[in-house]
Amino acid sequence: MQVAEAVGRALVAAGAGQVFGVVGSGNFHATNAMVDAGARFVAARHEGGAATMADAYARISGAVTVVSVHQGCGLTNALTGIGEAAKSRTPLVVLAAEATEHRSNFHVDQRALAEAVGARSHRVTSAAEAVAEASAAVHRAARERRTVVLNLPLDIQALDVPDAERALAAVVPPTPRSAAEPADEDIAALVEILAHAERPVFVAGRGARGPGCRQALEALAERCGALLATSAVARGLFRGNLWSLDVAGGFSSPLAAELIRGADVIVAQGCSLTMWTTRHGALIGPETTLVQVDDDPAAIGAHRPVHLGITGDVRLTAEKTHIALRDDGAPVHRPFDHRPLGYRTPETADALAARLSWRDIPYEDTGTRDRIDPRTLSIALDDILPAQRVIGVDSGNFMGYPTMYLSVPDEQGLCFTQAFQSIGLGLATTIGAALARPDRLAVAALGDGGALMSAVELDTVRRLGLPMVIVVYNDDAYGAEVHHFGPDGFPLGTVEFPPTDIAAVARGYGFEAVTVRTRADLKPVRDWVAGPRTAPLLVDAKVVRERGSWWLEEAFRGH
Ligand SMILES: Cc1ncc(C[n+]2csc(CCOP(=O)(O)OP(=O)(O)O)c2C)c(N)n1
Ligand SMILES: [Mg+2]
């Protein structure tokens, strides 16, 4: 057995069962070996799409996923998606053929490329070690939650692996990470803080999306009267909880922002407290005690200084804190059980019921005969589209509308690939998420800029037969830039475009498509939802372009 085949087989034996890619000569044999060994291969039309599909698939499924690319230019094409995955700590293996011969057209310093975007670089170094090295890449991706580029040199690929079958038989999938135990004194310190908290708020992030976290956090929050929020990447985690504030940060509704700002204690649970989640710190009051729980010590205080940092698994820390509070957490002078309900007062309950959701907030519809208000569009779509959905959102001025107006059933309902803040990832994100959750309707929300940047993957949607809805918030512009620079009178010729008929583009790829200018134009969307959904649907919504969105204005204020 040659190295290329042994590496492909080893990746599958180590548990990587899903591979996305664009196949060229350098990754042909290894990718085929993965398929022969039982992996599912999805051909993307661009390596950037492949990387982001794999990223989204890994985020939703939790499984180490593989991207397979050609040497040199295949890897450079994938770099933005690899950067997004690396920043998001997605367990991903990029199987990259490598031209180590400097005279090759395909030669480039692949180690430097991987490391430049925050990925870990591995290499298959010999026939004897190939199987172990491939397996080690999967194990590292899983164990350390890292994006690993596994370079596979062309000159090694055709070598014979000594005793390959025996080496492959020894490959095992990684064992699940063991939950990091918080220190007893940290639990005691958190108990002390929570026992005295009058208006506590928990903000749960990516690290709180694991099994059992919701229950553990809800139980602890109930015990100490805390309100519950999430970062954008964990949206939906507390769906249905009466004390949920939905998303903390730029997307927060005015009431949610007011309540978070009013907290006397905020506990970040597996959440890194970025400038987006905290609105550049504006959501954290000057007197607020800030606690951060994370199983990665490097994450503690990385974005904001905290009063108490606890290195520990989110679920385990919540459970231990809860037990400690129940057993003996009450300071003697102030019995815990006799306190008022913390932040869970009748006034808070009334306010949450009346005006938490963006949908509860009246607005003046700015739509015309030619362009629909993006809020009106989003609200109508929220009503039309089935509740069991998984949404991918691209970047841009429009992005807050689908993120906040389209509800999601749980923390697997929104796949938010925004760590690199790149436009053009939303469509591939939704493809990866759709494959990981075939039981749900996949919905891609894109700007016209992001949609056109990634349009080649419309082919992948149609070829895979995904019953997906793609909504393009089409303002014929890089709206984020228009609203950033327009108010200061700068020329906008570089960021505005003549109209593009994106519905026609989609039809060319085999989609059903509808152009929407008013609410009435949405009837074909209802019909599509009610029908057999044999072709995917693209909604080219011509949206009003006069004003920037609320969250963008907020973001600009932060700088
Ligand atoms: C890869 C990449 N290139 C450029 C940018 C800068 N950028 C941020 S938003 C944006 C405009 C996006 O336009 P569109 O997708 O139409 O969304 P809109 O802002 O109009 O709602 C641009 C160019 C970026 N974030 N990522
Ligand atoms: Mg636009």
Coordinates of C-alpha atoms and ligand atoms in Angstrom, one line a residue:
M1 CA 0.0 0.0 0.0
Q2 CA 1.3 3.4 -0.9
V3 CA 1.5 6.3 1.5
A4 CA -1.4 8.3 -0.2
E5 CA -3.8 5.4 0.3
A6 CA -2.5 4.6 3.8
V7 CA -3.0 8.2 4.9
G8 CA -6.5 8.4 3.5
R9 CA -7.4 5.1 5.3
A10 CA -5.7 6.2 8.5
L11 CA -7.8 9.4 8.7
V12 CA -11.0 7.4 8.4
A13 CA -9.8 4.8 10.9
A14 CA -9.1 7.7 13.3
G15 CA -12.7 8.7 13.0
A16 CA -12.9 11.3 10.2
G17 CA -15.9 10.2 8.2
Q18 CA -16.7 13.3 6.3
V19 CA -14.5 15.0 3.7
F20 CA -15.0 18.1 1.6
G21 CA -12.7 19.1 -1.1
V22 CA -11.6 20.0 -4.6
V23 CA -9.6 17.1 -6.1
G24 CA -6.5 17.5 -8.1
S25 CA -3.6 15.2 -8.9
G26 CA -1.9 15.7 -5.5
N27 CA -4.9 14.7 -3.4
F28 CA -6.6 12.3 -5.8
H29 CA -5.4 9.0 -4.3
A30 CA -5.6 10.0 -0.6
T31 CA -9.2 11.3 -1.1
N32 CA -10.2 8.2 -3.0
A33 CA -8.8 6.1 -0.2
M34 CA -10.9 7.9 2.3
V35 CA -14.0 7.2 0.2
D36 CA -13.0 3.5 -0.2
A37 CA -12.6 3.3 3.6
G38 CA -16.2 4.6 4.1
A39 CA -15.9 8.4 4.3
R40 CA -18.5 10.6 2.5
F41 CA -16.9 13.0 0.0
V42 CA -18.5 16.2 -1.0
A43 CA -17.0 18.1 -4.0
A44 CA -17.1 21.8 -3.6
R45 CA -16.5 24.1 -6.5
H46 CA -13.9 26.2 -4.7
E47 CA -11.5 25.2 -1.9
G48 CA -12.7 28.2 0.1
G49 CA -16.2 26.7 0.0
A50 CA -14.8 23.3 0.9
A51 CA -13.0 24.6 4.0
T52 CA -16.1 26.4 5.2
M53 CA -18.4 23.5 4.5
A54 CA -16.1 21.3 6.6
D55 CA -15.9 23.9 9.3
A56 CA -19.7 24.2 9.6
Y57 CA -20.1 20.4 9.4
A58 CA -17.7 20.0 12.3
R59 CA -19.3 22.7 14.4
I60 CA -22.8 21.2 14.1
S61 CA -21.8 17.5 14.2
G62 CA -19.0 17.8 16.7
A63 CA -16.9 15.4 14.6
V64 CA -13.4 16.0 13.2
T65 CA -14.0 16.8 9.6
V66 CA -11.5 16.8 6.7
V67 CA -10.9 19.2 3.9
S68 CA -8.9 17.8 1.0
V69 CA -6.9 20.2 -1.3
H70 CA -4.4 20.2 -4.1
Q71 CA -0.8 21.3 -3.4
G72 CA -0.1 25.0 -3.3
C73 CA -2.9 26.9 -5.0
G74 CA -5.5 24.4 -3.6
L75 CA -4.3 25.4 -0.1
T76 CA -4.1 29.1 -0.7
N77 CA -7.7 29.1 -2.1
A78 CA -8.8 27.5 1.2
L79 CA -7.0 29.8 3.5
T80 CA -9.8 32.2 4.5
G81 CA -12.0 29.2 5.5
I82 CA -9.0 27.6 7.4
G83 CA -8.5 30.9 9.2
E84 CA -12.1 31.1 10.2
A85 CA -12.0 27.5 11.5
A86 CA -8.7 28.1 13.4
K87 CA -10.0 31.2 15.1
S88 CA -13.1 29.3 16.1
R89 CA -11.2 26.3 17.4
T90 CA -13.0 24.0 15.0
P91 CA -11.6 20.4 15.0
L92 CA -10.6 20.2 11.3
V93 CA -7.9 18.4 9.4
V94 CA -6.8 19.9 6.1
L95 CA -5.3 17.2 4.0
A96 CA -3.0 19.2 1.8
A97 CA -0.9 17.7 -0.9
E98 CA 2.5 19.4 -0.9
A99 CA 5.1 20.2 -3.6
T100 CA 8.3 20.3 -1.5
E101 CA 10.4 20.6 -4.7
H102 CA 11.2 24.3 -5.0
R103 CA 11.1 24.4 -8.8
S104 CA 7.5 23.1 -8.9
N105 CA 4.9 25.7 -9.9
F106 CA 2.9 24.5 -7.0
H107 CA 5.6 25.1 -4.4
V108 CA 4.8 27.5 -1.6
D109 CA 5.7 27.4 2.1
Q110 CA 2.7 25.5 3.3
R111 CA 3.8 25.4 6.9
A112 CA 4.1 29.1 7.0
L113 CA 0.6 29.5 5.4
A114 CA -1.0 27.3 7.9
E115 CA 0.6 28.9 10.9
A116 CA -0.1 32.4 9.5
V117 CA -3.8 31.8 9.9
G118 CA -3.6 30.1 13.2
A119 CA -3.7 26.5 12.2
R120 CA -1.3 23.8 13.4
S121 CA 1.0 22.5 10.7
H122 CA 1.8 18.7 10.5
R123 CA 3.6 16.8 7.8
V124 CA 3.8 13.2 6.7
T125 CA 7.6 12.6 6.9
S126 CA 8.1 9.0 5.9
A127 CA 6.4 5.9 4.7
A128 CA 7.1 4.2 8.0
E129 CA 5.4 7.0 10.0
A130 CA 2.7 7.9 7.6
V131 CA -0.2 6.1 9.3
A132 CA 0.8 7.3 12.8
E133 CA 1.2 10.8 11.5
A134 CA -2.1 11.0 9.8
S135 CA -3.8 9.5 12.9
A136 CA -2.0 12.0 15.1
A137 CA -3.4 14.9 13.1
V138 CA -7.0 13.8 13.8
H139 CA -6.2 13.2 17.4
R140 CA -4.7 16.6 17.8
A141 CA -7.7 18.3 16.1
A142 CA -10.1 16.6 18.5
R143 CA -8.1 16.7 21.7
E144 CA -6.9 20.3 21.4
R145 CA -9.9 21.6 19.3
R146 CA -7.5 22.7 16.6
T147 CA -7.5 23.1 12.9
V148 CA -4.6 21.0 11.7
V149 CA -3.0 21.2 8.2
L150 CA -1.6 17.8 7.4
N151 CA 0.9 18.3 4.6
L152 CA 1.4 15.3 2.4
P153 CA 4.5 15.7 0.2
L154 CA 4.2 14.5 -3.4
D155 CA 7.5 12.7 -3.2
I156 CA 6.4 10.6 -0.3
Q157 CA 3.0 9.7 -1.5
A158 CA 4.0 6.9 -3.8
L159 CA 6.4 5.2 -1.4
D160 CA 5.3 1.8 -0.1
V161 CA 4.3 1.7 3.5
P162 CA 5.9 -1.2 5.4
D163 CA 3.3 -3.5 7.0
A164 CA 0.5 -1.0 6.3
E165 CA -2.4 -3.2 7.4
R166 CA -0.9 -3.8 10.8
A167 CA -0.2 0.0 11.2
L168 CA -3.8 0.7 10.2
A169 CA -5.2 -1.9 12.5
A170 CA -3.6 0.0 15.4
V171 CA -5.4 3.3 14.6
V172 CA -8.2 4.2 16.9
P173 CA -10.5 7.3 17.1
P174 CA -9.6 9.8 19.8
T175 CA -11.2 9.3 23.2
P176 CA -13.6 12.1 24.2
R177 CA -11.8 14.9 26.1
S178 CA -12.2 14.6 29.8
A179 CA -14.0 17.5 31.4
A180 CA -11.6 19.9 33.1
E181 CA -12.2 19.9 36.9
P182 CA -12.5 23.3 38.5
A183 CA -10.5 23.9 41.7
D184 CA -12.4 23.7 44.9
E185 CA -11.3 27.2 45.9
D186 CA -12.6 28.6 42.6
I187 CA -16.0 27.0 43.2
A188 CA -16.1 28.5 46.7
A189 CA -15.2 31.9 45.3
L190 CA -18.0 31.7 42.7
V191 CA -20.5 30.5 45.4
E192 CA -19.6 33.5 47.5
I193 CA -20.1 35.9 44.5
L194 CA -23.4 34.3 43.5
A195 CA -24.7 34.1 47.0
H196 CA -24.4 37.9 47.3
A197 CA -25.5 38.7 43.7
E198 CA -28.6 40.7 43.3
R199 CA -28.9 40.8 39.6
P200 CA -26.7 38.0 38.1
V201 CA -26.6 37.3 34.4
F202 CA -25.0 34.3 32.7
V203 CA -23.6 34.7 29.2
A204 CA -23.0 31.3 27.6
G205 CA -20.8 30.9 24.6
R206 CA -19.4 28.3 22.3
G207 CA -18.0 26.3 25.3
A208 CA -21.5 25.9 26.6
R209 CA -23.0 24.1 23.6
G210 CA -22.0 20.7 24.8
P211 CA -24.2 17.9 26.2
G212 CA -25.9 18.7 29.5
C213 CA -24.6 22.3 29.6
R214 CA -28.0 23.9 29.2
Q215 CA -29.6 21.9 32.0
A216 CA -26.7 22.6 34.3
L217 CA -26.6 26.3 33.6
E218 CA -30.4 26.6 33.9
A219 CA -30.4 24.8 37.2
L220 CA -27.7 27.0 38.6
A221 CA -29.3 30.2 37.2
E222 CA -32.6 29.3 38.8
R223 CA -30.9 28.7 42.1
C224 CA -29.3 32.1 42.1
G225 CA -32.0 34.1 40.2
A226 CA -29.8 34.7 37.2
L227 CA -31.0 35.8 33.7
L228 CA -29.6 33.8 30.8
A229 CA -28.0 35.1 27.6
T230 CA -25.7 33.7 25.0
S231 CA -23.1 34.9 22.6
A232 CA -24.1 34.8 18.9
V233 CA -22.4 31.4 18.3
A234 CA -24.5 29.8 21.0
R235 CA -27.8 31.5 20.0
G236 CA -30.8 29.3 20.8
L237 CA -29.2 27.5 23.8
F238 CA -31.8 28.8 26.2
R239 CA -34.7 28.8 23.8
G240 CA -38.0 28.6 25.6
N241 CA -36.6 29.6 29.0
L242 CA -38.7 32.4 30.4
W243 CA -35.6 34.1 31.7
S244 CA -33.6 34.0 28.5
L245 CA -32.4 37.3 27.1
D246 CA -31.4 35.8 23.8
V247 CA -28.1 37.2 22.4
A248 CA -25.8 39.4 24.4
G249 CA -23.9 42.0 22.3
G250 CA -24.5 44.1 19.2
F251 CA -27.6 42.0 18.3
S252 CA -29.2 42.4 21.8
S253 CA -32.6 44.0 21.8
P254 CA -32.8 47.2 23.8
L255 CA -34.4 45.4 26.8
A256 CA -31.8 42.7 26.8
A257 CA -29.0 45.3 26.6
E258 CA -30.5 47.2 29.5
L259 CA -30.8 44.1 31.7
I260 CA -27.3 43.0 31.0
R261 CA -25.9 46.5 31.6
G262 CA -27.9 46.4 34.9
A263 CA -26.3 43.2 36.1
D264 CA -24.2 43.3 39.3
V265 CA -22.6 40.0 38.4
I266 CA -21.9 38.5 35.0
V267 CA -20.7 35.0 34.6
A268 CA -19.3 34.2 31.2
Q269 CA -19.7 30.5 30.6
G270 CA -17.4 29.2 27.9
C271 CA -17.7 32.6 26.4
S272 CA -14.7 34.7 25.5
L273 CA -16.4 38.1 26.0
T274 CA -15.3 39.6 22.7
M275 CA -16.0 43.2 21.8
W276 CA -19.0 42.0 19.9
T277 CA -20.5 40.2 22.9
T278 CA -19.9 43.1 25.3
R279 CA -20.5 45.9 22.8
H280 CA -16.9 47.1 23.3
G281 CA -17.5 46.7 27.1
A282 CA -20.6 48.9 27.1
L283 CA -22.8 46.1 28.3
I284 CA -20.6 45.6 31.4
G285 CA -21.4 48.1 34.1
P286 CA -18.6 49.9 35.9
E287 CA -19.5 48.1 39.2
T288 CA -20.2 44.7 37.7
T289 CA -18.3 41.7 39.0
L290 CA -17.1 39.7 36.0
V291 CA -16.5 36.0 36.2
Q292 CA -15.3 33.8 33.4
V293 CA -15.4 30.0 33.3
D294 CA -13.5 28.2 30.5
D295 CA -11.7 24.9 30.2
D296 CA -8.9 26.7 28.3
P297 CA -6.8 28.7 30.8
A298 CA -5.6 30.9 27.8
A299 CA -9.1 32.1 27.2
I300 CA -9.5 33.5 30.7
G301 CA -9.2 37.3 30.5
A302 CA -8.1 37.2 26.9
H303 CA -10.5 39.9 25.8
R304 CA -11.4 41.5 29.1
P305 CA -9.9 41.5 32.6
V306 CA -12.1 39.5 34.9
H307 CA -12.5 39.5 38.7
L308 CA -12.6 35.7 38.9
G309 CA -11.3 33.3 36.3
I310 CA -12.1 29.7 36.6
T311 CA -10.4 27.1 34.6
G312 CA -12.9 24.3 34.3
D313 CA -15.5 22.6 32.2
V314 CA -18.7 24.7 32.0
R315 CA -21.1 22.0 32.8
L316 CA -19.0 20.5 35.6
T317 CA -18.4 24.0 37.1
A318 CA -22.1 24.8 37.0
E319 CA -23.0 21.5 38.6
K320 CA -20.4 21.8 41.4
T321 CA -21.4 25.4 42.1
H322 CA -25.0 24.4 42.3
I323 CA -24.3 21.6 44.7
A324 CA -22.1 23.9 46.9
L325 CA -24.8 26.5 46.9
R326 CA -27.5 24.0 47.9
D327 CA -25.4 22.3 50.6
D328 CA -23.7 25.1 52.4
G329 CA -23.4 28.1 50.1
A330 CA -25.4 30.5 52.1
P331 CA -23.4 33.0 54.1
V332 CA -24.8 32.7 57.7
H333 CA -25.9 36.3 57.9
R334 CA -28.0 36.0 54.8
P335 CA -29.6 32.7 54.2
F336 CA -29.6 32.0 50.6
D337 CA -33.1 30.6 50.4
H338 CA -34.6 33.7 52.0
R339 CA -33.2 36.1 49.4
P340 CA -35.4 37.6 46.8
L341 CA -35.2 36.0 43.5
G342 CA -32.2 37.8 42.3
Y343 CA -32.9 39.3 38.9
R344 CA -36.0 37.2 38.5
T345 CA -38.5 39.7 39.7
P346 CA -42.1 40.1 38.5
E347 CA -41.1 43.4 36.8
T348 CA -38.4 41.6 34.8
A349 CA -40.8 38.9 33.9
D350 CA -43.3 41.4 32.6
A351 CA -40.7 43.3 30.6
L352 CA -39.3 40.1 29.1
A353 CA -42.8 38.9 28.1
A354 CA -43.7 42.3 26.5
R355 CA -40.5 43.5 24.8
L356 CA -37.6 41.1 24.7
S357 CA -37.9 40.0 21.1
W358 CA -36.9 42.3 18.2
R359 CA -40.3 41.3 16.8
D360 CA -42.0 43.0 19.7
I361 CA -40.4 46.4 18.9
P362 CA -42.5 48.6 16.7
Y363 CA -40.7 50.1 13.8
E364 CA -41.6 52.3 10.9
D365 CA -41.6 50.2 7.7
T366 CA -39.3 52.0 5.2
G367 CA -40.3 49.8 2.3
T368 CA -41.3 51.2 -1.1
R369 CA -42.8 49.6 -4.2
D370 CA -39.4 48.6 -5.3
R371 CA -37.6 47.7 -2.1
I372 CA -38.7 45.8 1.0
D373 CA -37.7 46.7 4.6
P374 CA -35.3 44.0 5.7
R375 CA -37.1 43.8 9.1
T376 CA -40.4 43.2 7.3
L377 CA -38.8 40.6 5.1
S378 CA -37.2 38.8 8.0
I379 CA -40.4 38.8 10.1
A380 CA -42.4 37.4 7.2
L381 CA -39.8 34.7 6.5
D382 CA -39.8 33.8 10.1
D383 CA -43.5 33.1 9.9
I384 CA -43.3 31.2 6.5
L385 CA -40.2 29.0 7.1
P386 CA -40.6 25.8 9.2
A387 CA -39.4 26.2 12.8
Q388 CA -37.0 23.3 12.6
R389 CA -34.3 25.1 10.7
V390 CA -30.5 25.5 10.6
I391 CA -29.4 29.0 9.5
G392 CA -26.1 30.2 8.1
V393 CA -25.4 33.9 8.0
D394 CA -22.9 35.8 5.9
S395 CA -21.2 39.0 7.0
G396 CA -22.4 42.6 6.1
N397 CA -24.7 45.3 7.1
F398 CA -27.7 43.0 6.7
M399 CA -26.5 40.2 9.0
G400 CA -28.3 41.3 12.2
Y401 CA -31.7 40.9 10.5
P402 CA -31.7 37.2 9.9
T403 CA -29.6 36.5 13.0
M404 CA -32.2 38.1 15.3
Y405 CA -35.5 38.0 13.5
L406 CA -35.3 34.4 12.4
S407 CA -35.9 32.2 15.4
V408 CA -33.9 29.0 15.9
P409 CA -35.0 25.9 17.7
D410 CA -31.9 25.4 19.8
E411 CA -28.1 26.0 19.8
Q412 CA -27.8 24.0 16.6
G413 CA -30.0 26.3 14.7
L414 CA -27.5 29.0 13.9
C415 CA -24.1 28.4 12.4
F416 CA -22.2 31.6 12.8
T417 CA -18.9 31.6 11.0
Q418 CA -17.8 35.1 11.8
A419 CA -14.6 34.8 13.7
F420 CA -12.6 36.2 10.7
Q421 CA -15.5 38.6 9.8
S422 CA -15.1 37.5 6.2
I423 CA -17.9 38.0 3.7
G424 CA -18.5 35.1 1.3
L425 CA -18.6 32.2 3.9
G426 CA -22.4 32.1 4.5
L427 CA -23.4 29.9 1.7
A428 CA -20.8 27.2 2.3
T429 CA -21.5 27.4 6.0
T430 CA -25.1 26.6 5.3
I431 CA -24.2 23.7 3.0
G432 CA -22.0 22.1 5.8
A433 CA -24.7 22.7 8.4
A434 CA -27.4 21.3 6.1
L435 CA -25.4 18.1 5.7
A436 CA -24.9 17.8 9.4
R437 CA -28.6 18.3 10.1
P438 CA -30.5 16.8 7.2
D439 CA -33.6 16.7 9.4
R440 CA -33.9 20.5 9.3
L441 CA -34.6 23.1 6.6
A442 CA -31.3 24.8 5.8
V443 CA -31.6 28.6 5.4
A444 CA -28.7 30.7 4.0
A445 CA -28.9 34.5 4.7
L446 CA -26.5 36.4 2.5
G447 CA -25.8 39.9 1.3
D448 CA -25.5 40.4 -2.5
G449 CA -21.8 40.9 -2.0
G450 CA -21.3 37.7 -0.1
A451 CA -23.7 35.8 -2.4
L452 CA -21.8 36.8 -5.6
M453 CA -18.5 36.1 -4.0
S454 CA -19.5 32.5 -3.3
A455 CA -22.0 31.9 -6.1
V456 CA -20.1 28.9 -7.4
E457 CA -21.3 26.9 -4.5
L458 CA -24.9 27.3 -5.8
D459 CA -23.8 24.4 -8.0
T460 CA -23.0 22.3 -4.9
V461 CA -26.4 23.0 -3.3
R462 CA -28.2 21.9 -6.4
R463 CA -25.9 18.9 -7.2
L464 CA -26.3 17.6 -3.6
G465 CA -30.1 18.0 -3.9
L466 CA -30.3 20.0 -0.7
P467 CA -33.7 21.5 -0.2
M468 CA -32.2 24.8 0.9
V469 CA -33.6 28.3 1.0
I470 CA -31.2 31.1 0.2
V471 CA -32.2 34.6 1.1
V472 CA -30.2 37.4 -0.5
Y473 CA -30.6 40.8 1.2
N474 CA -29.8 42.6 -2.0
D475 CA -29.0 46.3 -1.7
D476 CA -26.8 46.3 -4.8
A477 CA -23.9 47.4 -2.7
Y478 CA -21.4 46.6 -0.1
G479 CA -23.8 48.2 2.3
A480 CA -21.6 47.9 5.3
E481 CA -19.0 50.1 3.6
V482 CA -21.7 52.5 2.2
H483 CA -23.0 53.1 5.7
H484 CA -19.6 53.3 7.1
F485 CA -18.2 56.0 4.8
G486 CA -21.3 57.6 3.3
P487 CA -22.2 59.8 6.2
D488 CA -18.8 61.5 6.0
G489 CA -19.4 62.3 2.4
F490 CA -16.7 60.0 0.9
P491 CA -17.3 58.9 -2.7
L492 CA -19.0 55.5 -2.8
G493 CA -18.3 54.4 -6.4
T494 CA -16.1 51.5 -5.3
V495 CA -18.7 50.0 -3.1
E496 CA -22.0 50.5 -5.1
F497 CA -23.0 48.3 -8.0
P498 CA -25.6 48.3 -10.8
P499 CA -28.4 45.9 -10.1
T500 CA -27.6 42.2 -10.6
D501 CA -30.4 39.7 -11.2
I502 CA -29.3 37.1 -8.7
A503 CA -32.6 35.2 -9.2
A504 CA -31.6 34.7 -12.8
V505 CA -28.1 33.6 -11.7
A506 CA -29.7 31.0 -9.4
R507 CA -32.0 29.7 -12.1
G508 CA -29.0 29.1 -14.2
Y509 CA -27.6 26.8 -11.5
G510 CA -30.9 24.9 -11.4
F511 CA -32.7 26.8 -8.5
E512 CA -36.2 27.9 -8.3
A513 CA -35.9 31.7 -7.7
V514 CA -38.1 34.6 -6.8
T515 CA -37.5 38.3 -6.8
V516 CA -39.0 40.1 -3.8
R517 CA -39.7 43.8 -3.6
T518 CA -42.8 43.7 -1.3
R519 CA -44.4 41.3 1.1
A520 CA -46.8 40.2 -1.5
D521 CA -43.9 38.9 -3.6
L522 CA -43.3 36.2 -0.9
K523 CA -46.2 34.0 -2.0
P524 CA -43.9 31.7 -4.1
V525 CA -41.9 31.1 -0.9
R526 CA -45.0 29.8 0.9
D527 CA -45.8 27.6 -2.1
W528 CA -42.2 26.3 -2.1
V529 CA -42.4 25.4 1.6
A530 CA -45.7 23.7 1.0
G531 CA -44.5 21.8 -2.1
P532 CA -42.2 18.9 -2.7
R533 CA -39.1 21.2 -2.5
T534 CA -37.4 19.3 -5.3
A535 CA -35.2 22.2 -6.3
P536 CA -33.5 24.6 -3.9
L537 CA -35.1 28.1 -3.6
L538 CA -33.3 31.5 -3.9
V539 CA -35.1 34.6 -2.7
D540 CA -33.5 37.7 -4.3
A541 CA -34.9 40.3 -2.0
K542 CA -34.3 43.9 -3.1
V543 CA -34.0 45.6 0.3
V544 CA -34.1 49.3 1.2
R545 CA -30.6 50.8 1.3
E546 CA -31.0 54.2 2.8
R547 CA -29.9 53.4 6.3
G548 CA -27.3 51.3 8.0
S549 CA -28.6 48.6 10.5
W550 CA -28.7 49.3 14.2
W551 CA -26.0 46.9 15.1
L552 CA -23.6 48.4 12.5
E553 CA -24.2 51.9 13.9
E554 CA -23.4 50.5 17.3
A555 CA -20.3 48.8 16.0
F556 CA -19.0 52.0 14.4
R557 CA -19.6 53.9 17.7
G558 CA -17.2 51.4 19.4
H559 CA -14.2 52.6 17.4
Ligands
LIG1 C1 -13.4 38.7 2.4 C2 -13.8 40.1 2.8 N1 -13.6 41.1 2.0 C3 -14.0 42.3 2.3 C4 -14.6 42.6 3.5 C5 -15.1 44.0 3.9 N2 -16.5 44.0 3.9 C6 -17.2 43.9 5.1 S1 -18.9 43.9 4.8 C7 -18.7 44.1 3.2 C8 -19.9 44.3 2.3 C9 -20.7 43.1 2.1 O1 -21.7 43.4 1.2 P1 -23.0 42.5 1.1 O2 -22.6 41.1 1.2 O3 -23.8 42.9 0.0 O4 -23.7 42.9 2.5 P2 -24.3 44.3 2.9 O5 -23.2 44.9 3.8 O6 -24.6 45.1 1.7 O7 -25.5 44.0 3.7 C10 -17.3 44.2 2.8 C11 -16.8 44.3 1.4 C12 -14.8 41.5 4.4 N3 -15.3 41.6 5.6 N4 -14.4 40.2 4.0
MG2 MG -25.2 44.4 -0.1

